Amino acid sequence: MENDIQKKFLEYVKKINHYKQAMALMAWDSRTGAPKAGVPQRAEVLGTLSAEVFAMSVSDQMKDMLAALDKATDLSDIVKKSKEHCQKTYDRNTKIPADEFKAYVMLQSTAESVWEEAKEKNDFAMFQPYLEELVSYNKKFIEYRGYEGHPYNTLLDDYEPGVFTDTLDRVFAELKTALIPLVKKVSDAKKQPNTAPLYAYFPKENQEKLSHAVLTHIGYNFDKGRLNETVHPFAIGINPNDVRVTTKYNEHDFRVALLGTIHEGGHALYEQNIDHELIGTPLSGGTSMGIHESQSLFFEKFVGQSLPFWKNVYPILKQHAGSQFDDVELEDFYFALNESRPSLIRIEADELTYCLHIILRYELEKGLFEGTIEVKDLPRLWNDKMEEYLGIRPENDGEGVLQDVHWSSGSFGYFPSYALGSYALGYIYAAQMKQAMLNDLPNFDQLLEQEQIGVIRQWLTKHVHRFGSLKKPQEIIADITGKSIDAKPLLSYLTEKYSNLYELS
Amino acid sequence: MENDIQKKFLEYVKKINHYKQAMALMAWDSRTGAPKAGVPQRAEVLGTLSAEVFAMSVSDQMKDMLAALDKATDLSDIVKKSKEHCQKTYDRNTKIPADEFKAYVMLQSTAESVWEEAKEKNDFAMFQPYLEELVSYNKKFIEYRGYEGHPYNTLLDDYEPGVFTDTLDRVFAELKTALIPLVKKVSDAKKQPNTAPLYAYFPKENQEKLSHAVLTHIGYNFDKGRLNETVHPFAIGINPNDVRVTTKYNEHDFRVALLGTIHEGGHALYEQNIDHELIGTPLSGGTSMGIHESQSLFFEKFVGQSLPFWKNVYPILKQHAGSQFDDVELEDFYFALNESRPSLIRIEADELTYCLHIILRYELEKGLFEGTIEVKDLPRLWNDKMEEYLGIRPENDGEGVLQDVHWSSGSFGYFPSYALGSYALGYIYAAQMKQAMLNDLPNFDQLLEQEQIGVIRQWLTKHVHRFGSLKKPQEIIADITGKSIDAKPLLSYLTEKYSNLYELS
């Protein structure tokens, strides 16, 4: 009997997974050259498939299976974790009344277009009532769904399971305290890099070849993937045997494609190396946005922006580029590549300043959901914090509080985990992994210099990739480091790297 | 009430259509660069989606709706024709016992791999028992499904609705009688073209640009489609706003890409110009393989292999090619492009000889299903007919009876309509359309010379494209010509063209 229910359940989730694979392919296609005129039809087809996935996730059949699995003993680990996953989705999708959710979806779509206009006009007041309503809906949803400790935790949990405000408050405070003075020192440093050669003309065809070469160099398997051009680069795992990377080419800044490809390649390595045993279950993807970003950042920062890596790759770069680097010493190139400079716009920020952009948003979001901050005060608070953290102040709301699309679509809880996962949580994770890795592979730098990235990748596969979503983020970090989430390794890395680069005293 | 059932039915078929669109995208993807290692997973996902489509096509809900629609009066034309379409699918999918069909599917897959080996070893005897079983299954299925007139008609009807052996016997006899002596005269002609310049090196990048230019030239809308490289070229309509063309590049024979692109472009023009009213119904694709091929052949032959077309395009070709055509007169180029020469292998045949390859297969298939031919006699009959029709005899079964994959997968009835649609039925249709078109557009040649292909395309859209599957093949032909299917226009065209080219007396 218990085997029966496990088998039935696995077949059911496999069907959901198959629909999701079809949807993932459509998502990839829509951003890699699908015909413009096909947009409305594609949306309809996606709508049909996602409605089906939704219906299956909240069906009576699902409900009964979850109840039966609750009573069953002796479940396999895969079934147990898959069940937890489905239970979470079931709860999320059933606790909010359908009519309220529908109204919310309509609000999202209106709010997005209002935001677009407001941003263009630098007019926060125009967007304010919509943002207020979005926050208020989310507060209600949090009440329906319930929360542990802090109401914001429920939203955080959607992106970074089990990582809550207590952890974020702690690590972000630590980061902030150390980063604000470091950023200031770097800005004031006498020694500054010459970045002019980075912007020389670099033909797209050559950049394509370079991207292919570098992806192969870091161990991306082209039998299980492909590289295509797009406008907003992403990596997507349809299944572990079909993980696609996209990139974009800027002929006057080759870093966009090169570092972007390595970044997306890091995501792709994660997905390509998930255990095949997990295929067809809800566990066959990365476990959280933060852990996902830790892999892309590991490869982008600790590999792609490191000096030992460039000892090998600089000649390859020169081979594909024109003559722009002929007279540039490796060390000067490396310094230019790692330039840091405070800026108002998050998506243009460098690795040293990026975290502060995220912490700013985290503090504002958290305040909104605990009720200590009102929507109308956001523009002022935004600008004050920007000045405090980065020493620059926006001149208008378009380059301030209105710069990101996320709030207009109701994506709260997204910054700390994803984009911050991108540069804070993920970066924190990556630095913790790197520190632990050095215990096993103290010759990390030599491995890079000797083109043995495979050894590094295998370490990550063993400790992170293969588990897919079998482990939660904190579990992965604990199993690797024996500790909880900790900002110190990242701070040491940034302090040392930027002190050396900018010759800070 | 009747409006309710119509609405319910249209929603139901729309869901089926959406699944099919997702499957069409997967099919396109799998042949345009999808990762190799993803094959098994892709097959599983396709399996899930097609099982769902199958289940919906034979569900009790479908059965009840079909019955209700039968009783309803005042159905819209779209509902009526969609209902006919679903009824046909329902009947086909329910009349064959599931276990027999399953056994047949397994046989197909075994037979294909046996065929592959047999072809390589030129060993028909090895393949014979499998082919016998495939034929015997199909005979049984025909009994289950029922037939009108001739048992083979049921199979023909799958590909070319309503076109049966009586029509094919008549038009093929006419074609054969005229083509056999014409082919012989062309082979014996004193004047022969110089084809050497066709095979000069022509870089792929340049061919890509040429293919783009020529697709635009014939009116393919890149907002509603895209062009990609593949191994076995095809066009695929995901929906009328997303119709994709693929091609392949041979750097030592530019015709492969150029004429191939025009051919697939003809298919694509059909699908792009189907009425948007039909989107989401079973009628939003071409009505039959034969009519589909009539559109690709119309553009490939009557446009792309015509002299007035090349008056415009020859300079474009020269611009993208190297110097190979510098000393070649347009008329000599045109003659070379239209060279005809009997050959053993169908897929290498030219437009004049191709029909005879198809007629040969038609006669053998029909004989198998009426019981006048046994599988064991196929190799001998094949070779005899080849000698009689084309004056050449295969030296072994690999270049004879074993050359095509189709029979090994049980695709009987496919040649007369599709591949023959390709070059006989479709070609016959296309020639009938051209003749009728000349009544409305007597200046056809001037339109091509003056780059006014749009006028020709609009004529085809008005009389063929926009109807999708609303009309059956014979209806389309009757509405255009006032007559039934007729080989004479094609024969006149071929006789005149090749008599002129080869200066036959």
XYZ file of N, CA, C and O in Angstrom, chain B residues 68 109 134 142 147 174 195 278 297 324 329 339 373 418 420 439 441 454 472 490 496 504:
88
model
N -23.861 15.678 -28.945
C -24.714 16.867 -28.789
C -24.648 17.751 -30.035
O -25.664 18.292 -30.490
N 8.895 0.453 -34.049
C 10.210 0.874 -33.597
C 11.253 -0.202 -33.880
O 12.380 0.094 -34.282
N 3.908 -5.468 -40.736
C 3.408 -4.086 -40.778
C 2.210 -3.977 -41.721
O 1.195 -3.353 -41.398
N -7.468 -1.326 -41.168
C -8.404 -0.852 -42.193
C -9.763 -1.533 -42.012
O -10.811 -0.897 -42.134
N -13.849 0.995 -44.804
C -13.352 1.722 -45.984
C -14.429 1.859 -47.044
O -15.396 1.111 -47.077
N -2.293 9.047 -66.603
C -2.085 10.131 -67.561
C -0.640 10.658 -67.492
O 0.014 10.859 -68.515
N 26.589 22.384 -65.764
C 26.191 22.623 -64.362
C 27.380 22.913 -63.452
O 27.188 23.161 -62.252
N -9.460 31.226 -37.208
C -9.344 29.771 -37.034
C -8.344 29.377 -35.940
O -8.238 28.203 -35.579
N 5.573 23.893 -53.680
C 6.022 23.657 -55.051
C 5.706 24.839 -55.950
O 6.457 25.144 -56.868
N 31.905 32.951 -59.192
C 31.598 31.778 -60.018
C 30.592 32.010 -61.134
O 30.567 31.294 -62.114
N 25.943 33.318 -68.443
C 24.756 34.045 -68.896
C 23.540 33.577 -68.098
O 23.440 32.408 -67.735
N 18.308 21.329 -64.781
C 18.781 20.079 -65.377
C 17.901 18.903 -64.942
O 17.481 18.809 -63.789
N -0.209 -7.976 -54.793
C 1.254 -8.023 -54.692
C 1.612 -8.551 -53.309
O 0.996 -8.179 -52.315
N 1.774 12.765 -49.665
C 2.790 13.710 -49.233
C 3.907 13.839 -50.252
O 3.995 14.808 -50.976
N 4.326 12.330 -52.809
C 3.762 12.466 -54.132
C 2.980 13.760 -54.178
O 3.010 14.478 -55.164
N -5.861 33.239 -65.605
C -7.077 33.925 -66.033
C -7.208 35.284 -65.346
O -7.625 36.266 -65.961
N -4.580 36.792 -63.593
C -3.305 37.516 -63.690
C -2.547 37.058 -64.934
O -1.550 36.345 -64.844
N 4.010 39.865 -54.510
C 2.905 40.085 -53.580
C 1.538 39.849 -54.219
O 0.627 39.302 -53.577
N -11.889 21.012 -47.966
C -11.098 19.837 -48.324
C -10.351 20.099 -49.636
O -10.745 20.985 -50.403
N -0.234 20.253 -65.485
C 1.145 19.935 -65.132
C 1.894 19.373 -66.335
O 3.038 19.756 -66.610
N 6.221 21.669 -72.153
C 6.674 22.902 -72.804
C 8.035 23.336 -72.261
O 8.958 23.636 -73.025
N 13.870 19.861 -77.723
C 13.367 18.582 -78.227
C 12.561 18.844 -79.485
O 11.894 19.868 -79.605
